[in-house]
CSV table of C-alpha atoms (C1' of nucleotides) in Angstrom, one decimal:
chain,number,residue,atom,x,y,z
A,181,MET,CA,-47.1,30.9,17.4
A,182,ASP,CA,-48.9,34.1,16.5
A,183,GLU,CA,-49.4,36.0,13.2
A,184,LEU,CA,-45.8,37.4,13.3
A,185,ASP,CA,-44.2,34.0,13.8
A,186,ALA,CA,-46.3,32.6,10.9
A,187,GLY,CA,-45.1,35.5,8.7
A,188,ILE,CA,-41.5,34.9,9.6
A,189,ILE,CA,-41.8,31.2,8.8
A,190,ARG,CA,-43.6,31.9,5.5
A,191,LEU,CA,-40.9,34.4,4.3
A,192,LEU,CA,-37.9,32.3,5.4
A,193,GLN,CA,-39.4,29.2,3.8
A,194,SER,CA,-39.3,30.9,0.4
A,195,ASP,CA,-36.1,32.8,1.0
A,196,ALA,CA,-33.9,31.7,3.9
A,197,ARG,CA,-31.3,34.4,3.0
A,198,LEU,CA,-33.5,37.4,3.5
A,199,SER,CA,-31.7,39.9,5.6
A,200,ASN,CA,-33.1,40.5,9.0
A,201,ARG,CA,-33.7,44.1,8.0
A,202,GLU,CA,-35.7,43.1,5.0
A,203,LEU,CA,-37.6,40.5,6.9
A,204,ALA,CA,-38.5,43.1,9.5
A,205,ARG,CA,-39.5,45.6,6.9
A,206,GLN,CA,-41.8,43.2,5.1
A,207,LEU,CA,-43.5,42.4,8.4
A,208,GLY,CA,-43.6,46.0,9.6
A,209,ILE,CA,-41.6,45.5,12.8
A,210,ALA,CA,-38.3,46.7,14.1
A,211,PRO,CA,-35.2,44.6,13.1
A,212,SER,CA,-34.3,43.9,16.7
A,213,THR,CA,-37.8,42.5,17.3
A,214,CYS,CA,-37.6,40.4,14.2
A,215,LEU,CA,-34.2,39.1,15.2
A,216,GLU,CA,-35.5,38.1,18.7
A,217,ARG,CA,-38.5,36.3,17.1
A,218,VAL,CA,-36.3,34.4,14.6
A,219,ARG,CA,-34.0,33.3,17.4
A,220,SER,CA,-36.9,32.2,19.5
A,221,LEU,CA,-38.2,30.1,16.7
A,222,ALA,CA,-34.8,28.4,16.2
A,223,ARG,CA,-34.4,27.9,20.0
A,224,ARG,CA,-37.8,26.2,20.2
A,225,GLY,CA,-37.0,24.0,17.3
A,226,VAL,CA,-39.7,25.4,15.0
A,227,ILE,CA,-37.0,26.5,12.5
A,228,LYS,CA,-34.8,23.4,12.2
A,229,GLY,CA,-32.3,24.7,9.7
A,230,TYR,CA,-31.6,26.6,6.5
A,231,HIS,CA,-30.7,24.7,3.3
A,232,ALA,CA,-29.7,25.6,-0.2
A,233,GLU,CA,-31.8,23.9,-2.9
A,234,ILE,CA,-29.6,22.4,-5.5
A,235,ASP,CA,-30.5,21.4,-9.1
A,236,PRO,CA,-30.5,17.6,-9.1
A,237,ALA,CA,-28.9,17.6,-12.5
A,238,ALA,CA,-25.9,19.4,-11.2
A,239,LEU,CA,-25.5,16.7,-8.6
A,240,ASN,CA,-25.6,14.0,-11.4
A,241,ARG,CA,-29.0,12.9,-10.1
A,242,GLY,CA,-31.1,13.6,-13.2
A,243,VAL,CA,-32.9,10.3,-12.8
A,244,GLN,CA,-35.0,10.0,-9.7
A,245,ALA,CA,-37.2,7.1,-8.5
A,246,MET,CA,-39.4,5.9,-5.7
A,247,VAL,CA,-38.6,2.4,-4.6
A,248,ALA,CA,-41.1,0.6,-2.3
A,249,VAL,CA,-39.3,-2.1,-0.3
A,250,GLN,CA,-40.5,-5.0,1.7
A,251,VAL,CA,-38.2,-6.6,4.4
A,252,ARG,CA,-38.6,-9.7,6.5
A,253,PRO,CA,-38.8,-10.6,9.3
A,254,LEU,CA,-40.7,-7.5,10.4
A,255,SER,CA,-38.8,-6.9,13.7
A,256,ARG,CA,-37.6,-3.7,15.2
A,257,ALA,CA,-34.0,-4.8,14.7
A,258,VAL,CA,-34.5,-5.5,11.0
A,259,ILE,CA,-36.4,-2.2,10.4
A,260,ASP,CA,-33.8,-0.2,12.2
A,261,THR,CA,-30.9,-1.8,10.5
A,262,PHE,CA,-32.3,-1.5,7.0
A,263,LYS,CA,-33.4,2.1,7.7
A,264,ALA,CA,-29.8,3.1,8.8
A,265,SER,CA,-28.2,1.2,5.9
A,266,ALA,CA,-30.5,2.7,3.3
A,267,ALA,CA,-29.9,6.2,4.6
A,268,LYS,CA,-26.2,5.8,4.2
A,269,MET,CA,-26.4,4.7,0.6
A,270,PRO,CA,-25.2,7.7,-1.5
A,271,GLU,CA,-28.0,7.2,-4.1
A,272,VAL,CA,-30.7,7.5,-1.4
A,273,LEU,CA,-32.1,11.0,-0.9
A,274,SER,CA,-34.7,10.0,1.7
A,275,VAL,CA,-36.0,7.0,3.5
A,276,PHE,CA,-39.6,6.7,4.6
A,277,VAL,CA,-40.8,4.0,7.1
A,278,LEU,CA,-44.3,3.2,6.2
A,279,SER,CA,-47.5,1.6,7.3
A,280,GLY,CA,-49.3,-0.7,4.9
A,281,GLY,CA,-48.3,-3.1,2.2
A,282,ASP,CA,-44.8,-1.7,1.9
A,283,ASP,CA,-42.3,-1.3,4.7
A,284,PHE,CA,-40.1,1.4,3.2
A,285,LEU,CA,-40.1,3.9,0.5
A,286,LEU,CA,-36.8,5.1,-0.8
A,287,HIS,CA,-36.4,8.3,-2.8
A,288,VAL,CA,-33.3,7.8,-4.9
A,289,GLY,CA,-31.4,10.0,-7.3
A,290,VAL,CA,-28.9,8.7,-9.8
A,291,PRO,CA,-27.1,9.8,-12.9
A,292,ASP,CA,-29.0,7.6,-15.4
A,293,LEU,CA,-31.2,4.5,-15.7
A,294,ASP,CA,-28.1,2.3,-15.7
A,295,ALA,CA,-27.2,3.6,-12.3
A,296,LEU,CA,-30.8,3.0,-11.1
A,297,HIS,CA,-30.6,-0.6,-12.3
A,298,ALA,CA,-27.3,-1.0,-10.6
A,299,PHE,CA,-28.6,0.4,-7.4
A,300,LEU,CA,-31.5,-2.0,-7.4
A,301,LEU,CA,-29.5,-5.1,-8.3
A,302,ASP,CA,-26.2,-4.4,-6.5
A,303,ARG,CA,-27.3,-2.6,-3.4
A,304,LEU,CA,-31.0,-3.4,-2.6
A,305,SER,CA,-31.4,-7.0,-3.7
A,306,LYS,CA,-28.0,-7.9,-2.1
A,307,ARG,CA,-29.4,-7.3,1.3
A,308,ARG,CA,-30.8,-10.5,2.9
A,309,GLU,CA,-33.7,-8.8,4.7
A,310,VAL,CA,-35.1,-7.4,1.5
A,311,THR,CA,-37.8,-9.7,0.2
A,312,GLY,CA,-39.2,-7.6,-2.5
A,313,PHE,CA,-39.3,-4.1,-4.1
A,314,ARG,CA,-41.0,-2.1,-6.8
A,315,SER,CA,-39.5,0.9,-8.4
A,316,SER,CA,-41.2,3.8,-10.2
A,317,VAL,CA,-39.3,6.4,-12.1
A,318,ILE,CA,-40.3,10.0,-11.2
A,319,PHE,CA,-41.2,11.9,-14.4
A,320,GLN,CA,-42.0,15.1,-12.7
A,321,GLN,CA,-42.2,16.6,-9.3
A,322,VAL,CA,-44.1,19.6,-8.0
A,323,SER,CA,-43.4,20.7,-4.4
A,324,ASN,CA,-45.2,23.2,-2.2
A,325,PRO,CA,-42.3,25.6,-1.5
A,326,ALA,CA,-43.8,27.0,1.7
A,327,PRO,CA,-46.4,24.8,3.3
A,328,SER,CA,-48.5,26.9,5.7
A,329,ARG,CA,-49.9,26.0,9.1
A,330,LEU,CA,-53.1,24.0,8.8
A,331,ALA,CA,-56.1,24.7,11.0
A,332,GLN,CA,-57.1,22.1,13.6
A,333,SER,CA,-59.8,19.8,12.3
A,334,SER,CA,-61.6,19.4,15.6
B,35,MET,CA,-18.3,22.5,-11.5
B,36,ASP,CA,-14.9,22.1,-9.8
B,37,GLU,CA,-13.8,21.2,-6.3
B,38,LEU,CA,-14.6,24.7,-5.0
B,39,ASP,CA,-18.2,24.7,-6.4
B,40,ALA,CA,-18.8,21.3,-4.8
B,41,GLY,CA,-17.5,22.6,-1.5
B,42,ILE,CA,-19.8,25.7,-1.7
B,43,ILE,CA,-22.8,23.5,-2.5
B,44,ARG,CA,-22.0,21.1,0.3
B,45,LEU,CA,-21.7,23.9,2.9
B,46,LEU,CA,-24.7,25.8,1.8
B,47,GLN,CA,-26.8,22.7,1.7
B,48,SER,CA,-26.2,22.1,5.4
B,49,ASP,CA,-26.3,25.8,6.4
B,50,ALA,CA,-27.7,28.3,3.9
B,51,ARG,CA,-27.2,31.2,6.3
B,52,LEU,CA,-23.4,30.9,6.4
B,53,SER,CA,-22.0,34.3,5.9
B,54,ASN,CA,-19.9,34.7,2.7
B,55,ARG,CA,-16.9,35.4,4.9
B,56,GLU,CA,-17.3,32.2,6.9
B,57,LEU,CA,-17.9,30.2,3.7
B,58,ALA,CA,-14.7,31.6,2.2
B,59,ARG,CA,-12.8,30.9,5.4
B,60,GLN,CA,-13.9,27.2,5.5
B,61,LEU,CA,-12.9,26.8,1.8
B,62,GLY,CA,-9.6,28.6,2.2
B,63,ILE,CA,-10.4,31.3,-0.4
B,64,ALA,CA,-10.9,35.0,-0.5
B,65,PRO,CA,-14.4,36.3,0.3
B,66,SER,CA,-14.7,38.1,-3.0
B,67,THR,CA,-13.8,35.0,-4.9
B,68,CYS,CA,-16.3,33.1,-2.9
B,69,LEU,CA,-19.1,35.6,-3.5
B,70,GLU,CA,-18.5,35.5,-7.2
B,71,ARG,CA,-18.6,31.7,-7.2
B,72,VAL,CA,-21.9,31.6,-5.3
B,73,ARG,CA,-23.4,34.2,-7.6
B,74,SER,CA,-22.3,32.2,-10.6
B,75,LEU,CA,-23.9,29.0,-9.2
B,76,ALA,CA,-27.1,30.9,-8.7
B,77,ARG,CA,-27.0,32.5,-12.1
B,78,ARG,CA,-26.4,29.1,-13.7
B,79,GLY,CA,-29.4,27.6,-11.8
B,80,VAL,CA,-27.3,25.2,-9.8
B,81,ILE,CA,-28.4,26.9,-6.6
B,82,LYS,CA,-32.2,27.1,-7.0
B,83,GLY,CA,-33.0,28.8,-3.8
B,84,TYR,CA,-32.6,28.9,0.0
B,85,HIS,CA,-35.2,27.5,2.3
B,86,ALA,CA,-35.8,27.4,6.0
B,87,GLU,CA,-36.7,23.9,7.3
B,88,ILE,CA,-39.7,24.0,9.6
B,89,ASP,CA,-40.8,21.4,12.1
B,90,PRO,CA,-43.9,19.8,10.6
B,91,ALA,CA,-45.5,19.6,14.1
B,92,ALA,CA,-45.4,23.4,14.3
B,93,LEU,CA,-47.3,23.6,11.0
B,94,ASN,CA,-49.9,21.3,12.3
B,95,ARG,CA,-48.7,18.5,10.0
B,96,GLY,CA,-47.7,15.9,12.6
B,97,VAL,CA,-49.3,13.2,10.5
B,98,GLN,CA,-47.8,12.6,7.1
B,99,ALA,CA,-48.6,10.0,4.5
B,100,MET,CA,-47.8,8.8,1.0
B,101,VAL,CA,-50.8,8.3,-1.2
B,102,ALA,CA,-50.4,6.4,-4.5
B,103,VAL,CA,-53.1,7.5,-7.0
B,104,GLN,CA,-54.4,6.1,-10.2
B,105,VAL,CA,-56.2,8.3,-12.7
B,106,ARG,CA,-58.1,7.5,-15.9
B,107,PRO,CA,-58.1,8.1,-18.8
B,108,LEU,CA,-54.3,8.3,-19.0
B,109,SER,CA,-54.2,11.4,-21.2
B,110,ARG,CA,-51.9,14.3,-21.0
B,111,ALA,CA,-54.8,16.5,-20.2
B,112,VAL,CA,-55.9,14.4,-17.3
B,113,ILE,CA,-52.4,14.0,-16.0
B,114,ASP,CA,-51.7,17.8,-16.1
B,115,THR,CA,-55.0,18.7,-14.6
B,116,PHE,CA,-54.7,16.3,-11.7
B,117,LYS,CA,-51.1,17.3,-11.1
B,118,ALA,CA,-52.0,21.0,-10.9
B,119,SER,CA,-55.0,20.4,-8.7
B,120,ALA,CA,-53.2,18.2,-6.3
B,121,ALA,CA,-50.3,20.7,-6.0
B,122,LYS,CA,-52.8,23.3,-4.9
B,123,MET,CA,-54.4,21.3,-2.2
B,124,PRO,CA,-53.1,22.7,1.2
B,125,GLU,CA,-52.5,19.2,2.6
B,126,VAL,CA,-50.2,18.2,-0.2
B,127,LEU,CA,-46.5,18.8,0.3
B,128,SER,CA,-45.3,17.3,-2.9
B,129,VAL,CA,-46.7,15.7,-6.1
B,130,PHE,CA,-44.7,13.0,-7.9
B,131,VAL,CA,-45.7,11.9,-11.4
B,132,LEU,CA,-44.6,8.3,-11.7
B,133,SER,CA,-44.0,5.5,-14.2
B,134,GLY,CA,-45.3,2.1,-13.3
B,135,GLY,CA,-48.5,0.8,-11.7
B,136,ASP,CA,-49.4,4.1,-10.0
B,137,ASP,CA,-49.7,7.4,-11.8
B,138,PHE,CA,-49.1,9.8,-8.9
B,139,LEU,CA,-47.6,9.8,-5.5
B,140,LEU,CA,-48.8,12.5,-3.1
B,141,HIS,CA,-46.8,13.4,0.0
B,142,VAL,CA,-49.4,14.8,2.3
B,143,GLY,CA,-49.1,16.4,5.8
B,144,VAL,CA,-52.1,16.9,8.0
B,145,PRO,CA,-52.9,17.5,11.7
B,146,ASP,CA,-54.2,14.1,12.6
B,147,LEU,CA,-55.6,10.9,11.2
B,148,ASP,CA,-59.1,12.4,11.0
B,149,ALA,CA,-57.7,15.0,8.7
B,150,LEU,CA,-56.0,12.4,6.6
B,151,HIS,CA,-59.3,10.4,6.3
B,152,ALA,CA,-61.1,13.6,5.3
B,153,PHE,CA,-58.5,14.4,2.7
B,154,LEU,CA,-58.8,11.0,1.1
B,155,LEU,CA,-62.6,11.0,1.1
B,156,ASP,CA,-63.5,14.7,0.6
B,157,ARG,CA,-60.7,15.8,-1.7
B,158,LEU,CA,-59.2,12.8,-3.6
B,159,SER,CA,-62.1,10.5,-4.1
B,160,LYS,CA,-64.4,13.4,-5.2
B,161,ARG,CA,-62.3,13.9,-8.3
B,162,ARG,CA,-63.8,12.0,-11.2
B,163,GLU,CA,-60.5,11.1,-12.9
B,164,VAL,CA,-59.3,9.3,-9.7
B,165,THR,CA,-60.0,5.6,-10.1
B,166,GLY,CA,-58.1,4.4,-7.1
B,167,PHE,CA,-55.6,5.2,-4.4
B,168,ARG,CA,-53.7,3.5,-1.6
B,169,SER,CA,-52.4,5.5,1.4
B,170,SER,CA,-49.5,4.7,3.7
B,171,VAL,CA,-48.8,6.6,6.9
B,172,ILE,CA,-45.2,7.7,7.4
B,173,PHE,CA,-43.9,6.4,10.7
B,174,GLN,CA,-40.4,7.9,10.3
B,175,GLN,CA,-38.4,9.8,7.8
B,176,VAL,CA,-34.6,10.0,7.4
B,177,SER,CA,-33.3,12.4,4.8
B,178,ASN,CA,-29.9,13.0,3.4
B,179,PRO,CA,-29.3,16.6,4.4
B,180,ALA,CA,-26.6,17.3,1.8
B,181,PRO,CA,-26.6,14.8,-1.1
B,182,SER,CA,-23.3,15.0,-2.9
B,183,ARG,CA,-22.5,14.8,-6.6
B,184,LEU,CA,-22.4,11.3,-7.9
B,185,ALA,CA,-19.8,10.0,-10.2
B,186,GLN,CA,-20.7,9.1,-13.8
B,187,SER,CA,-21.4,5.4,-14.1
B,188,SER,CA,-20.0,5.1,-17.6
C,214,DT,C1',-42.1,42.3,24.1
C,215,DT,C1',-40.8,45.9,21.5
C,216,DT,C1',-38.0,49.7,20.2
C,217,DG,C1',-34.1,53.0,18.6
C,218,DA,C1',-29.3,53.9,18.7
C,219,DA,C1',-24.5,52.7,18.7
C,220,DA,C1',-20.6,49.5,17.7
C,221,DG,C1',-18.9,45.9,15.2
C,222,DA,C1',-19.1,42.8,11.1
C,223,DA,C1',-20.2,41.6,6.6
C,224,DA,C1',-21.4,42.7,1.8
C,225,DG,C1',-20.7,45.0,-2.5
C,226,DA,C1',-17.8,47.6,-5.6
C,227,DT,C1',-13.6,48.9,-7.6
C,228,DA,C1',-9.0,48.5,-9.0
C,229,DC,C1',-5.0,45.6,-9.1
C,230,DT,C1',-2.4,41.1,-9.8
D,244,DA,C1',-9.1,33.5,-11.4
D,245,DG,C1',-8.0,35.6,-7.4
D,246,DT,C1',-6.8,39.4,-4.0
D,247,DA,C1',-6.8,43.9,-1.3
D,248,DT,C1',-9.1,47.8,0.1
D,249,DC,C1',-12.7,51.0,0.7
D,250,DT,C1',-17.6,52.4,1.2
D,251,DT,C1',-22.1,51.1,2.3
D,252,DT,C1',-25.2,48.3,4.5
D,253,DC,C1',-26.6,44.9,7.9
D,254,DT,C1',-26.4,42.5,12.3
D,255,DT,C1',-26.1,42.5,17.0
D,256,DT,C1',-26.2,44.3,21.6
D,257,DC,C1',-28.1,47.0,25.1
D,258,DA,C1',-30.7,50.4,27.7
D,259,DA,C1',-35.2,52.1,28.0
D,260,DA,C1',-40.2,52.3,27.3
DNA sequence: TTTGAAAGAAAGATACT
DNA sequence: AGTATCTTTCTTTCAAA
């Protein structure tokens, strides 16, 4: 992970469809060198994939929410089962398994508030292991499009 | 937004570097047709970009957390200022502006627990508008790699 | 590792259906 | 809206430094 790798990562994070030529040009190296670096990053698992970012509204997910969920009993079996089930629900964009007061955080995207309500009542609260949840509608979201490598704190 | 557009979106969500030829082949259409569709989707803002997915560990962000933040007073000025400031912090991956008991949710990624502690104490609690926060370490995350278009509920 | 050059593949443009 | 074809550009491989 040298300067060059960091540069490749930075550029591909913001535009995954940059041609290898253009990538090489911006970094001041030969296309063949650049291609070998990119392949190495993929082989080592540093680059895990390339994804198109889609407008949530176009996917009928104009309403998004964070739902903090508590499940009981807190056994590995219950955690794993709920995690897998939640991840399969079409409304769920992401499942986070958390420490602290809440056991899970679900990032959900749905067409409207009715659909959010239906998700909470018909999907979540129907599960026996779910003992409670709080939902917060997401008014706005700002994401870091290309998080950089942090320095070691020690 | 017909069947074809949905197919293009689905395929590019899971692999943004598919060549136009391969994309066209998998959808059973001509490459030129496919290219025009993809461009139209980008022009209309349905496709918002293409991003490489990077292993958090390689970015020294092996420890991630969700931090729920409360700010006061709850004015537009305070909300906007905190939102912009948080988004600029290098540890912050994403800022969510929420309804409900908490005003913000910060998705943060840091090298280790020391760095998380330092973030909370040195960055967050130093801000005068922050009146409280709770942090939860993320043990696991499962994301839907290619969320599909939801049907209208009505 | 990095490079330049050569062969093969894909993109972009145009005209036609 | 979709297709066929041509030209230009890019990717990929490989031998060499």
